[in-house]
mmCIF file of C-alpha atoms and ligand atoms in Angstrom:
data_model
loop_
_atom_site.group_PDB
_atom_site.id
_atom_site.type_symbol
_atom_site.label_atom_id
_atom_site.label_comp_id
_atom_site.label_asym_id
_atom_site.label_seq_id
_atom_site.Cartn_x
_atom_site.Cartn_y
_atom_site.Cartn_z
ATOM 1 C CA MET A 756 0.000 0.000 0.000
ATOM 2 C CA GLY A 757 1.071 3.594 -0.470
ATOM 3 C CA TYR A 758 1.451 5.636 2.696
ATOM 4 C CA THR A 759 1.118 9.425 2.739
ATOM 5 C CA TYR A 760 2.955 11.891 4.947
ATOM 6 C CA GLU A 761 -0.338 12.576 6.730
ATOM 7 C CA TYR A 762 -0.625 8.880 7.641
ATOM 8 C CA PHE A 763 2.583 9.096 9.715
ATOM 9 C CA GLN A 764 1.682 12.526 11.094
ATOM 10 C CA LYS A 765 -1.434 11.057 12.686
ATOM 11 C CA SER A 766 0.715 8.762 14.895
ATOM 12 C CA ALA A 767 3.095 11.618 15.721
ATOM 13 C CA ASP A 768 0.265 14.011 16.663
ATOM 14 C CA TYR A 769 -1.119 11.474 19.136
ATOM 15 C CA VAL A 770 2.286 10.806 20.736
ATOM 16 C CA LYS A 771 3.081 14.541 20.952
ATOM 17 C CA SER A 772 -0.205 15.057 22.803
ATOM 18 C CA LYS A 773 1.037 12.629 25.517
ATOM 19 C CA VAL A 774 4.687 13.697 25.883
ATOM 20 C CA ASP A 775 5.799 17.265 26.577
ATOM 21 C CA PHE A 776 9.439 17.006 25.448
ATOM 22 C CA THR A 777 11.359 16.156 22.287
ATOM 23 C CA PRO A 778 13.412 12.969 22.590
ATOM 24 C CA GLU A 779 16.922 13.330 21.224
ATOM 25 C CA ILE A 780 17.775 9.631 20.876
ATOM 26 C CA ALA A 781 15.487 6.751 19.848
ATOM 27 C CA ILE A 782 16.513 3.266 20.937
ATOM 28 C CA VAL A 783 14.975 0.075 19.550
ATOM 29 C CA LEU A 784 15.401 -2.827 21.975
ATOM 30 C CA GLY A 785 15.817 -6.245 20.415
ATOM 31 C CA SER A 786 14.631 -9.639 21.622
ATOM 32 C CA CYS A 787 15.174 -10.049 25.349
ATOM 33 C CA LEU A 788 17.190 -6.821 25.600
ATOM 34 C CA GLY A 789 14.162 -5.144 27.157
ATOM 35 C CA PRO A 790 15.773 -4.687 30.628
ATOM 36 C CA PHE A 791 17.475 -1.514 29.346
ATOM 37 C CA ALA A 792 14.035 0.079 29.607
ATOM 38 C CA GLN A 793 14.332 -0.140 33.426
ATOM 39 C CA GLN A 794 17.168 2.405 33.228
ATOM 40 C CA ILE A 795 14.801 5.096 31.982
ATOM 41 C CA GLU A 796 14.071 7.749 34.616
ATOM 42 C CA ASP A 797 10.647 9.425 34.906
ATOM 43 C CA PRO A 798 9.174 7.128 32.267
ATOM 44 C CA ILE A 799 6.075 7.958 30.265
ATOM 45 C CA THR A 800 4.740 4.793 28.625
ATOM 46 C CA ILE A 801 2.493 4.561 25.583
ATOM 47 C CA ASP A 802 1.109 1.209 24.409
ATOM 48 C CA TYR A 803 1.553 0.604 20.701
ATOM 49 C CA LYS A 804 -2.089 -0.367 20.429
ATOM 50 C CA ASP A 805 -3.165 3.146 21.507
ATOM 51 C CA ILE A 806 -1.179 4.928 18.780
ATOM 52 C CA PRO A 807 -3.214 5.569 15.625
ATOM 53 C CA ASN A 808 -1.724 4.060 12.430
ATOM 54 C CA PHE A 809 0.951 2.179 14.439
ATOM 55 C CA LEU A 810 1.595 -1.597 14.586
ATOM 56 C CA VAL A 811 1.387 -4.100 17.461
ATOM 57 C CA SER A 812 4.081 -6.595 18.592
ATOM 58 C CA THR A 813 3.134 -10.243 18.331
ATOM 59 C CA VAL A 814 6.369 -11.711 19.778
ATOM 60 C CA ALA A 815 6.142 -12.824 23.433
ATOM 61 C CA SER A 816 9.530 -11.359 24.462
ATOM 62 C CA HIS A 817 8.622 -7.957 22.971
ATOM 63 C CA ALA A 818 6.679 -5.699 25.340
ATOM 64 C CA GLY A 819 4.881 -3.476 22.808
ATOM 65 C CA LYS A 820 5.458 -0.095 24.437
ATOM 66 C CA LEU A 821 7.072 3.230 23.649
ATOM 67 C CA ILE A 822 8.854 4.523 26.739
ATOM 68 C CA PHE A 823 9.870 8.174 26.962
ATOM 69 C CA GLY A 824 12.183 9.486 29.662
ATOM 70 C CA THR A 825 15.742 10.343 30.617
ATOM 71 C CA VAL A 826 18.916 8.231 30.520
ATOM 72 C CA CYS A 827 22.170 9.820 31.732
ATOM 73 C CA GLY A 828 20.574 13.247 31.432
ATOM 74 C CA ARG A 829 19.529 12.690 27.799
ATOM 75 C CA LYS A 830 15.926 12.639 26.626
ATOM 76 C CA VAL A 831 15.195 9.317 24.947
ATOM 77 C CA VAL A 832 12.380 7.281 23.488
ATOM 78 C CA CYS A 833 12.715 3.529 23.686
ATOM 79 C CA MET A 834 10.820 0.989 21.626
ATOM 80 C CA SER A 835 10.378 -2.011 23.878
ATOM 81 C CA GLY A 836 9.324 -4.526 21.261
ATOM 82 C CA ARG A 837 9.808 -4.183 17.516
ATOM 83 C CA PHE A 838 8.167 -5.431 14.328
ATOM 84 C CA HIS A 839 9.495 -8.085 11.952
ATOM 85 C CA SER A 840 8.382 -9.258 8.522
ATOM 86 C CA TYR A 841 8.009 -12.815 9.883
ATOM 87 C CA GLU A 842 5.098 -11.607 12.016
ATOM 88 C CA GLY A 843 3.208 -11.081 8.774
ATOM 89 C CA TYR A 844 3.878 -7.392 8.273
ATOM 90 C CA ASP A 845 4.640 -6.180 4.774
ATOM 91 C CA PHE A 846 8.144 -4.791 4.421
ATOM 92 C CA GLU A 847 6.534 -1.435 3.555
ATOM 93 C CA GLN A 848 4.847 -1.313 6.981
ATOM 94 C CA LEU A 849 8.172 -1.623 8.773
ATOM 95 C CA VAL A 850 8.995 2.056 8.085
ATOM 96 C CA ILE A 851 6.345 3.142 10.592
ATOM 97 C CA PRO A 852 8.314 3.348 13.891
ATOM 98 C CA ILE A 853 11.363 5.109 12.447
ATOM 99 C CA ARG A 854 9.204 7.651 10.610
ATOM 100 C CA LEU A 855 7.395 8.327 13.862
ATOM 101 C CA PHE A 856 10.775 9.035 15.506
ATOM 102 C CA LYS A 857 11.697 11.368 12.658
ATOM 103 C CA LEU A 858 8.440 13.305 13.073
ATOM 104 C CA LEU A 859 8.958 13.504 16.838
ATOM 105 C CA GLY A 860 12.249 15.333 16.202
ATOM 106 C CA VAL A 861 14.663 12.539 17.176
ATOM 107 C CA LYS A 862 18.283 13.266 16.148
ATOM 108 C CA THR A 863 19.910 9.811 16.495
ATOM 109 C CA VAL A 864 18.623 6.232 16.192
ATOM 110 C CA ILE A 865 20.168 3.262 18.007
ATOM 111 C CA LEU A 866 19.025 -0.204 16.917
ATOM 112 C CA THR A 867 19.806 -3.371 18.881
ATOM 113 C CA ASN A 868 19.120 -7.018 18.167
ATOM 114 C CA ALA A 869 19.877 -10.595 19.115
ATOM 115 C CA SER A 870 21.780 -12.482 16.433
ATOM 116 C CA GLY A 871 23.621 -15.681 15.561
ATOM 117 C CA ALA A 872 27.374 -15.553 14.946
ATOM 118 C CA ILE A 873 28.577 -16.538 11.491
ATOM 119 C CA ASN A 874 32.125 -15.418 12.268
ATOM 120 C CA THR A 875 33.686 -18.331 14.148
ATOM 121 C CA GLY A 876 35.921 -15.891 16.067
ATOM 122 C CA TYR A 877 32.812 -14.500 17.817
ATOM 123 C CA ARG A 878 31.284 -16.029 20.953
ATOM 124 C CA PRO A 879 27.838 -15.893 22.561
ATOM 125 C CA GLY A 880 27.724 -12.757 24.690
ATOM 126 C CA ASP A 881 29.833 -10.704 22.232
ATOM 127 C CA VAL A 882 28.501 -7.504 20.700
ATOM 128 C CA MET A 883 28.904 -6.541 17.048
ATOM 129 C CA ILE A 884 28.596 -2.924 15.921
ATOM 130 C CA LEU A 885 27.173 -3.008 12.401
ATOM 131 C CA LYS A 886 29.478 -1.391 9.845
ATOM 132 C CA ASP A 887 27.409 -2.711 6.922
ATOM 133 C CA HIS A 888 24.744 -5.264 6.063
ATOM 134 C CA ILE A 889 23.717 -7.778 3.402
ATOM 135 C CA LYS A 890 20.034 -8.018 2.522
ATOM 136 C CA LEU A 891 19.408 -10.229 -0.480
ATOM 137 C CA ASN A 892 15.896 -11.369 0.351
ATOM 138 C CA GLY A 893 12.569 -9.664 0.959
ATOM 139 C CA HIS A 894 11.451 -6.273 -0.339
ATOM 140 C CA SER A 895 12.878 -2.928 0.630
ATOM 141 C CA PRO A 896 10.802 -1.114 3.270
ATOM 142 C CA LEU A 897 11.016 1.867 0.897
ATOM 143 C CA ARG A 898 9.103 -0.003 -1.820
ATOM 144 C CA GLY A 899 5.999 1.749 -3.119
ATOM 145 C CA PRO A 900 5.322 5.431 -3.780
ATOM 146 C CA ASN A 901 8.102 7.557 -2.298
ATOM 147 C CA VAL A 902 7.129 10.023 0.423
ATOM 148 C CA PRO A 903 9.445 12.918 -0.517
ATOM 149 C CA GLU A 904 8.973 14.708 2.813
ATOM 150 C CA PHE A 905 11.117 11.909 4.309
ATOM 151 C CA GLY A 906 13.734 11.484 1.582
ATOM 152 C CA PRO A 907 14.494 10.940 -2.113
ATOM 153 C CA ARG A 908 13.376 8.003 -4.252
ATOM 154 C CA PHE A 909 16.929 6.734 -4.800
ATOM 155 C CA PHE A 910 19.553 7.181 -2.131
ATOM 156 C CA ASP A 911 23.108 6.200 -1.307
ATOM 157 C CA ILE A 912 23.645 3.812 1.595
ATOM 158 C CA SER A 913 27.430 3.308 1.393
ATOM 159 C CA ASN A 914 27.879 4.857 4.850
ATOM 160 C CA MET A 915 24.463 4.354 6.414
ATOM 161 C CA TYR A 916 25.878 3.103 9.727
ATOM 162 C CA THR A 917 27.200 6.487 10.820
ATOM 163 C CA PRO A 918 31.018 6.275 11.165
ATOM 164 C CA GLU A 919 31.201 8.828 14.024
ATOM 165 C CA LEU A 920 28.656 6.847 16.077
ATOM 166 C CA ARG A 921 30.511 3.576 15.431
ATOM 167 C CA LYS A 922 33.683 5.238 16.687
ATOM 168 C CA ILE A 923 31.919 6.399 19.862
ATOM 169 C CA ALA A 924 30.475 2.906 20.425
ATOM 170 C CA LEU A 925 33.912 1.290 19.998
ATOM 171 C CA GLU A 926 35.456 3.798 22.387
ATOM 172 C CA CYS A 927 32.720 3.210 25.007
ATOM 173 C CA ALA A 928 33.357 -0.554 24.875
ATOM 174 C CA LYS A 929 36.598 -0.072 26.801
ATOM 175 C CA GLY A 930 36.233 -1.131 30.398
ATOM 176 C CA THR A 931 32.801 -2.726 29.977
ATOM 177 C CA GLY A 932 34.130 -6.297 30.019
ATOM 178 C CA LEU A 933 32.210 -6.967 26.794
ATOM 179 C CA ARG A 934 33.935 -8.211 23.653
ATOM 180 C CA VAL A 935 32.859 -5.696 21.012
ATOM 181 C CA HIS A 936 33.537 -6.153 17.282
ATOM 182 C CA GLU A 937 32.638 -4.249 14.130
ATOM 183 C CA GLY A 938 31.160 -6.425 11.416
ATOM 184 C CA VAL A 939 28.592 -7.164 8.734
ATOM 185 C CA TYR A 940 25.036 -8.255 9.582
ATOM 186 C CA MET A 941 23.109 -10.448 7.178
ATOM 187 C CA PHE A 942 19.338 -10.188 7.138
ATOM 188 C CA PHE A 943 17.275 -13.386 6.963
ATOM 189 C CA THR A 944 13.490 -13.285 6.906
ATOM 190 C CA GLY A 945 12.935 -15.960 9.611
ATOM 191 C CA PRO A 946 11.048 -17.066 11.610
ATOM 192 C CA GLN A 947 13.026 -20.283 11.105
ATOM 193 C CA PHE A 948 16.689 -20.045 11.996
ATOM 194 C CA GLU A 949 19.046 -20.458 9.045
ATOM 195 C CA THR A 950 20.263 -23.753 7.640
ATOM 196 C CA PRO A 951 23.944 -24.644 8.144
ATOM 197 C CA ALA A 952 24.379 -24.192 4.364
ATOM 198 C CA GLU A 953 22.895 -20.690 4.543
ATOM 199 C CA ILE A 954 25.285 -19.787 7.353
ATOM 200 C CA ARG A 955 28.250 -21.148 5.347
ATOM 201 C CA ALA A 956 27.090 -19.190 2.284
ATOM 202 C CA ALA A 957 26.701 -16.029 4.385
ATOM 203 C CA ARG A 958 30.260 -16.458 5.667
ATOM 204 C CA ILE A 959 31.589 -16.698 2.111
ATOM 205 C CA LEU A 960 29.654 -13.517 1.278
ATOM 206 C CA GLY A 961 31.408 -11.674 4.103
ATOM 207 C CA ALA A 962 28.777 -11.682 6.855
ATOM 208 C CA ASP A 963 29.672 -11.935 10.550
ATOM 209 C CA CYS A 964 26.214 -12.216 12.174
ATOM 210 C CA ALA A 965 22.769 -13.371 11.051
ATOM 211 C CA GLY A 966 19.447 -11.977 12.218
ATOM 212 C CA MET A 967 15.828 -11.278 11.352
ATOM 213 C CA SER A 968 15.482 -7.562 12.131
ATOM 214 C CA THR A 969 17.229 -4.187 12.159
ATOM 215 C CA VAL A 970 17.946 -3.774 8.437
ATOM 216 C CA THR A 971 14.456 -2.538 7.528
ATOM 217 C CA GLU A 972 14.604 0.066 10.306
ATOM 218 C CA ALA A 973 18.174 0.990 9.365
ATOM 219 C CA LEU A 974 17.175 1.578 5.723
ATOM 220 C CA THR A 975 14.258 3.762 6.831
ATOM 221 C CA ALA A 976 16.586 5.836 9.025
ATOM 222 C CA ALA A 977 19.070 6.169 6.155
ATOM 223 C CA HIS A 978 16.274 7.288 3.808
ATOM 224 C CA CYS A 979 15.220 10.142 6.112
ATOM 225 C CA GLY A 980 18.811 11.116 6.954
ATOM 226 C CA LEU A 981 18.822 10.048 10.609
ATOM 227 C CA PRO A 982 22.261 9.280 12.082
ATOM 228 C CA LEU A 983 22.298 5.608 12.955
ATOM 229 C CA LEU A 984 24.062 3.167 15.249
ATOM 230 C CA ALA A 985 23.134 -0.533 15.175
ATOM 231 C CA MET A 986 24.397 -3.233 17.509
ATOM 232 C CA ALA A 987 23.927 -6.992 17.410
ATOM 233 C CA VAL A 988 24.236 -9.063 20.573
ATOM 234 C CA VAL A 989 25.510 -12.568 19.740
ATOM 235 C CA THR A 990 23.135 -14.919 21.551
ATOM 236 C CA ASN A 991 24.311 -18.111 19.827
ATOM 237 C CA MET A 992 26.637 -19.438 17.160
ATOM 238 C CA GLY A 993 24.899 -19.620 13.765
ATOM 239 C CA ALA A 994 23.355 -22.917 12.633
ATOM 240 C CA GLY A 995 25.912 -25.638 11.953
ATOM 241 C CA VAL A 996 28.846 -23.794 13.573
ATOM 242 C CA LEU A 997 28.527 -26.103 16.583
ATOM 243 C CA ASP A 998 27.440 -29.701 16.380
ATOM 244 C CA GLN A 999 24.118 -29.054 18.102
ATOM 245 C CA PRO A 1000 20.659 -27.748 17.142
ATOM 246 C CA LEU A 1001 19.739 -24.097 17.810
ATOM 247 C CA THR A 1002 17.146 -23.468 20.466
ATOM 248 C CA THR A 1003 15.256 -20.362 21.513
ATOM 249 C CA ASP A 1004 16.169 -21.247 25.118
ATOM 250 C CA GLU A 1005 19.844 -20.764 24.245
ATOM 251 C CA VAL A 1006 19.033 -17.397 22.631
ATOM 252 C CA ASP A 1007 16.952 -16.275 25.636
ATOM 253 C CA GLU A 1008 19.498 -17.484 28.210
ATOM 254 C CA THR A 1009 22.411 -15.604 26.608
ATOM 255 C CA ALA A 1010 20.264 -12.500 26.167
ATOM 256 C CA GLN A 1011 19.376 -12.592 29.860
ATOM 257 C CA VAL A 1012 23.019 -12.905 30.916
ATOM 258 C CA VAL A 1013 24.149 -10.102 28.583
ATOM 259 C CA ALA A 1014 21.212 -7.768 29.280
ATOM 260 C CA GLY A 1015 22.870 -6.265 32.414
ATOM 261 C CA PRO A 1016 26.330 -5.458 30.998
ATOM 262 C CA PHE A 1017 24.779 -4.505 27.664
ATOM 263 C CA SER A 1018 22.446 -2.006 29.386
ATOM 264 C CA GLU A 1019 25.452 -0.429 31.126
ATOM 265 C CA TYR A 1020 27.265 -0.227 27.784
ATOM 266 C CA MET A 1021 24.228 1.392 26.167
ATOM 267 C CA LYS A 1022 24.084 3.984 28.946
ATOM 268 C CA LYS A 1023 27.719 4.894 28.300
ATOM 269 C CA ILE A 1024 26.970 5.295 24.592
ATOM 270 C CA VAL A 1025 23.863 7.431 25.241
ATOM 271 C CA ALA A 1026 25.914 9.684 27.517
ATOM 272 C CA ALA A 1027 28.739 9.964 24.945
ATOM 273 C CA ILE A 1028 26.677 10.722 21.830
HETATM 274 N N1 HPA B 2295 19.712 -16.396 13.383
HETATM 275 C C1 HPA B 2295 18.818 -15.430 13.155
HETATM 276 N N2 HPA B 2295 18.311 -14.656 14.102
HETATM 277 C C2 HPA B 2295 18.740 -14.866 15.365
HETATM 278 C C3 HPA B 2295 19.664 -15.876 15.676
HETATM 279 C C4 HPA B 2295 20.180 -16.688 14.628
HETATM 280 O O1 HPA B 2295 21.010 -17.598 14.827
HETATM 281 N N3 HPA B 2295 19.866 -15.820 17.018
HETATM 282 C C5 HPA B 2295 19.085 -14.813 17.491
HETATM 283 N N4 HPA B 2295 18.400 -14.222 16.495
#
């Protein structure tokens, strides 16, 4: 379907009527990384289902709330729960949250996710700052009539993961105890995990982590010129790397262990941006 500028404005008008400040930084929390939301001071919470023209989360580990507040003295909005194409959304619908942030006046977007390591030098619990991505399947979220108020029809994405923000994130990693890499994220549609052959193919193509999110939001941010930082938490080795099947329990367990140190790391980044 073709969305108009007014369609997105309707969501923004509702949210602006509930929050009396402009958030500077928008943070999208990936699967099981929700505990960061507890760091938000003086929170104002809005359920996705109350926002006109918005979407609703269908994944159990995704809360489905926008949380506005302060982290390290900075005004933020946090998406606790995100939307994926595997839930049944069209790729074109996945622009909605990032365009809302743009209309709210956000200046920086931080995306986080849980992912499987393709790079055999990575370990569960590591963090990868995205320096680039590979998306060879599924539509672009920018498919359909362009909405020129957000950005041009055709646009360059050679440096869409903002180099200055990557530098800050690398710098902030020091002293956190986390192993932080820079690498390439490969988008898979899910909801099934990848096959071992897909992971091997992805490695040959130059990917370091595999996941089912982030890239659609990242492309939307790039289209409307929003500075962008994206970080993947390695919750498991990709399919076939170890001689064992992948389980969601493994993903959830690692995410739970990493959530604390990762939240601290995120706070440092928010303070440094
Ligand atoms: N593949 C895709 N998405 C994921 C994975 C994975 O191995 N782990 C967590 N999210």
